[in-house]
Coordinates of C-alpha atoms in Angstrom, one line a residue:
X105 CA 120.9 154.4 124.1
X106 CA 118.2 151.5 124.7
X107 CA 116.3 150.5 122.1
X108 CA 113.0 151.9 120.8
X109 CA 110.2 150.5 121.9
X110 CA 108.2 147.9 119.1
X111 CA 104.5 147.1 119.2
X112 CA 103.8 143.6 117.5
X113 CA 100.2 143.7 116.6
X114 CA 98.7 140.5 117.4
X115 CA 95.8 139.6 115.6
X116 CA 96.2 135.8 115.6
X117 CA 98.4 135.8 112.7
X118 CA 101.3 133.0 112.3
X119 CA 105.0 134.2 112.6
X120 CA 104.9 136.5 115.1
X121 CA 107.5 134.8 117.6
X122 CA 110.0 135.0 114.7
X123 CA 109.8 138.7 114.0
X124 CA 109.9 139.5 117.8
X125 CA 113.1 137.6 118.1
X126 CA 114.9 139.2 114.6
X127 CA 113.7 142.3 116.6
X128 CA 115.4 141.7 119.7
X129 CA 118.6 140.7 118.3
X130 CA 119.0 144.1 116.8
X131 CA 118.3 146.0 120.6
X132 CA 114.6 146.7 120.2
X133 CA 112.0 146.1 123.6
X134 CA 109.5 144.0 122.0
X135 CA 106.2 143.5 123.0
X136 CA 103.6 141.5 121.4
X137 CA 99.8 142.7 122.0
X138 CA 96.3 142.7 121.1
X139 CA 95.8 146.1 123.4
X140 CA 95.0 149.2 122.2
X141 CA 96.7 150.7 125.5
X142 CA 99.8 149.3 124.5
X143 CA 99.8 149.5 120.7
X144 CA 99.1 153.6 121.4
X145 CA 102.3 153.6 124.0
X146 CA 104.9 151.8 121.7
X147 CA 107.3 154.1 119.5
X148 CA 106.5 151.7 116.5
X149 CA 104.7 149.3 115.4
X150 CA 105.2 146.1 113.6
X151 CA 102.5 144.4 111.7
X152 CA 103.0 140.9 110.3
X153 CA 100.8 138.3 108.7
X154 CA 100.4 134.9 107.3
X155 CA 97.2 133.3 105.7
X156 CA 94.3 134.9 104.2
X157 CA 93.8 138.7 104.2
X158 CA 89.8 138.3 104.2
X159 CA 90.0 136.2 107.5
X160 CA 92.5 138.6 109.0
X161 CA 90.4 141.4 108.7
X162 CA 87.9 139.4 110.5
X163 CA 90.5 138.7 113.4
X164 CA 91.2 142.3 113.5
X165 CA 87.6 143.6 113.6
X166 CA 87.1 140.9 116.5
X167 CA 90.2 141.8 118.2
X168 CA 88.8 145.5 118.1
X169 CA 92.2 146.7 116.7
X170 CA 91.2 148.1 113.6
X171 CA 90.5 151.8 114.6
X172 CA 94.0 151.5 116.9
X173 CA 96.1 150.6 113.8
X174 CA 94.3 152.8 111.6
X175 CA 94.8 155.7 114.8
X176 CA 98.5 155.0 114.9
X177 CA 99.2 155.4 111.6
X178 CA 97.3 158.7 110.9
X179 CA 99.0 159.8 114.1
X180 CA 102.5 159.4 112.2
X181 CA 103.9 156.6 114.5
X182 CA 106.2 154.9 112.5
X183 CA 104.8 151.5 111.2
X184 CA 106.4 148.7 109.3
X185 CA 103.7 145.8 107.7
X186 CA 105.3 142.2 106.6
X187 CA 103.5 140.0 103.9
X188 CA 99.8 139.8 104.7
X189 CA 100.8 143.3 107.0
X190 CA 101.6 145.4 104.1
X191 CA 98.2 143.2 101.6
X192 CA 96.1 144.6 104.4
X193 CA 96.9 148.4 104.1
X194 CA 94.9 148.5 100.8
X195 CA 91.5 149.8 100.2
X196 CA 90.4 146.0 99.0
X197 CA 91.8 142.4 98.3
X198 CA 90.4 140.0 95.7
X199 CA 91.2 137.2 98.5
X200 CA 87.7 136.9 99.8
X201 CA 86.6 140.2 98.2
X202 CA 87.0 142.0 101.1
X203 CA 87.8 145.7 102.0
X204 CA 90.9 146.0 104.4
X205 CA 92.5 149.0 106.0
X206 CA 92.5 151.8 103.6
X207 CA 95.5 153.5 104.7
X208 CA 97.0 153.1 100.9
X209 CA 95.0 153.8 97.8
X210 CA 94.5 150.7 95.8
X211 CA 93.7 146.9 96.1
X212 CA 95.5 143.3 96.4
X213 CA 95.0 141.0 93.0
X214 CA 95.7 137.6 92.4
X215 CA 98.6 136.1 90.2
X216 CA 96.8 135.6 86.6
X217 CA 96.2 131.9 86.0
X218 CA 99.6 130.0 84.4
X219 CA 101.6 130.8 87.4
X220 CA 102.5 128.6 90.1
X221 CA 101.1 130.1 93.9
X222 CA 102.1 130.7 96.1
X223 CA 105.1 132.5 94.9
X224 CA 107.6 130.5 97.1
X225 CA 111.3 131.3 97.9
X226 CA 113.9 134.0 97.1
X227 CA 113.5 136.8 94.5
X228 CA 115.4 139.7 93.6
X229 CA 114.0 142.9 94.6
X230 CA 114.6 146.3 92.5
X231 CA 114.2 149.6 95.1
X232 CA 112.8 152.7 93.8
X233 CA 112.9 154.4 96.9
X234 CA 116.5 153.4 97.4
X235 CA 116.9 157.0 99.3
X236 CA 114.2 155.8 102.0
X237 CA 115.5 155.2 105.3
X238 CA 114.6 151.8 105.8
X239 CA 116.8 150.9 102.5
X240 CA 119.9 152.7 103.6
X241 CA 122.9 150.0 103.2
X242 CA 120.5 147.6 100.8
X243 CA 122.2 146.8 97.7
X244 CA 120.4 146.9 94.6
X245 CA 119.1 143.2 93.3
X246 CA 119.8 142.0 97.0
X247 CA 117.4 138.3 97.3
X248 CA 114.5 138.1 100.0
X249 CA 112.5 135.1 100.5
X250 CA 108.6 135.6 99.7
X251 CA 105.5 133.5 100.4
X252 CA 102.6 134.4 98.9
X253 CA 99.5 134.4 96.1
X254 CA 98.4 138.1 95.8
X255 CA 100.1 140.8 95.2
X256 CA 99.5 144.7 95.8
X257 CA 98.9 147.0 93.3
X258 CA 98.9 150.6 94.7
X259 CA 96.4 153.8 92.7
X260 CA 99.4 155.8 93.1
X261 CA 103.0 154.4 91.6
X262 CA 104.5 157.0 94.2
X263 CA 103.5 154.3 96.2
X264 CA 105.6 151.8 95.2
X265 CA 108.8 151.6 97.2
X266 CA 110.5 148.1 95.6
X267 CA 109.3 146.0 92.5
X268 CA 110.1 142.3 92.1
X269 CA 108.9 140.4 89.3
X270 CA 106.8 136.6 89.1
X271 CA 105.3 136.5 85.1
X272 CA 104.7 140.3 86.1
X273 CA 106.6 143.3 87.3
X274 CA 104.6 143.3 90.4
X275 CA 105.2 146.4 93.9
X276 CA 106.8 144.2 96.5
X277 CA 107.4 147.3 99.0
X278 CA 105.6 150.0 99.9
X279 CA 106.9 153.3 101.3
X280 CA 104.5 156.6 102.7
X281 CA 105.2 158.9 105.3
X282 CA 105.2 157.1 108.3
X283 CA 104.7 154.2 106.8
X284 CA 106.6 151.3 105.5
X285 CA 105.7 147.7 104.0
X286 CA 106.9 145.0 102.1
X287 CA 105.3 141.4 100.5
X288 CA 108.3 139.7 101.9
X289 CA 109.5 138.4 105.0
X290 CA 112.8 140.7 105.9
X291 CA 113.4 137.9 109.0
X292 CA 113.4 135.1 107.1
X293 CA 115.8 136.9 104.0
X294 CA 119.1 136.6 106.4
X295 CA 121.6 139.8 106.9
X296 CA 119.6 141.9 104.3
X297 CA 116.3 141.3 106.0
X298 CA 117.9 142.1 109.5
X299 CA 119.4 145.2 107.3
X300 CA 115.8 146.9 107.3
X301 CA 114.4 145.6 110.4
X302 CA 117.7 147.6 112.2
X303 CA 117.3 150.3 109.5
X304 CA 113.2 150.9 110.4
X305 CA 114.4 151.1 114.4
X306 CA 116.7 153.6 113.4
X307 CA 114.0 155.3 111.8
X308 CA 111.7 155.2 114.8
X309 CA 114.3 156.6 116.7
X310 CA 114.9 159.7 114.9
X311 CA 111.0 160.1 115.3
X312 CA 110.5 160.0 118.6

């Protein structure tokens, strides 16, 4: 069986190149694109992100792909958003101040003051959605690497697919329908990471 087809949403953001390529070692036909054409075609899409989630949603509204993410994912094709990919499903960030997505009830906060940011390097991640696809085969406690200042914090803690914990017990995974996100970066967290990329094309595959 060929691999599922994976739309990389390009919006400007850093780090794509390095997601296509933990993609394609796992069998998936990657293309990265900024058209809506194409993002509506693939059989998943992948949504990363480095930077500032106030400045991304101006690169998306400039881009015009704002209505074609927000189309995609209310037309249940299977999506997967990485750091500032999963920040920007909220209804608002505190970076900025500015309203993002809205396809997950809640907003992105800051670390309180005392803690060093960005929260830099490998963490141990706790799954409460250890039954979800995407975490079949992940063990419990396994170490991804994280980059990053804000934090989500979903309405609903049905929400919350993972928690990792920086001074607070803070959602580092999301998890809804169609829908899956986390805070860190599966392609630079080594086997584990690859783990949920193959486990999310697996998952697009059984929903195509």
């Amino acid at each position: 069986m060929s691999g599922p087809n994976i739309g990389i949403i390009n919006y400007g953001a850093g780090n794509l190149r390095s997601v296509a390529k933990a993609l394609e070692s796992l069998g998936a036909n990657v293309l990265v694109t900024a058209d809506p054409a194409e993002i509506a075609a693939a059989d998943g899409l992948v949504l990363p992100g480095q930077g500032a989630c106030d400045s991304a949603m101006v690169a998306l509204e400039a881009a015009e792909l704002t209505e074609s993410v927000k189309q995609a994912i209310a037309g249940q094709k299977p999506f997967f958003g990485v750091c500032l990919g999963l920040q920007l499903l909220f209804d608002y960030t505190e970076e900025g101040g500015a309203e993002c997505l809205g396809v997950i009830p809640g907003r992105v906060r800051r670390f309180p003051p005392g803690l060093k940011v960005p929260h830099m390097g490998w963490n141990t991640v706790e799954l409460l959605q250890p039954d979800h696809p995407v975490f079949a085969d992940v063990p419990q406690g396994s170490h991804f690497y994280f980059v990053h200042s804000y934090y989500p914090d979903p309405a609903s803690p049905e929400s919350t697919a993972a928690v990792s914990d920086y001074g607070l017990r803070f959602c580092c995974a999301v998890a809804e329908g169609n829908v899956v996100a986390t805070q860190f970066h599966p392609e630079k967290s080594g086997p584990v990471g690859l783990r949920l990329y193959g486990n999310f094309l697996r998952m697009v595959q059984s929903m195509a």
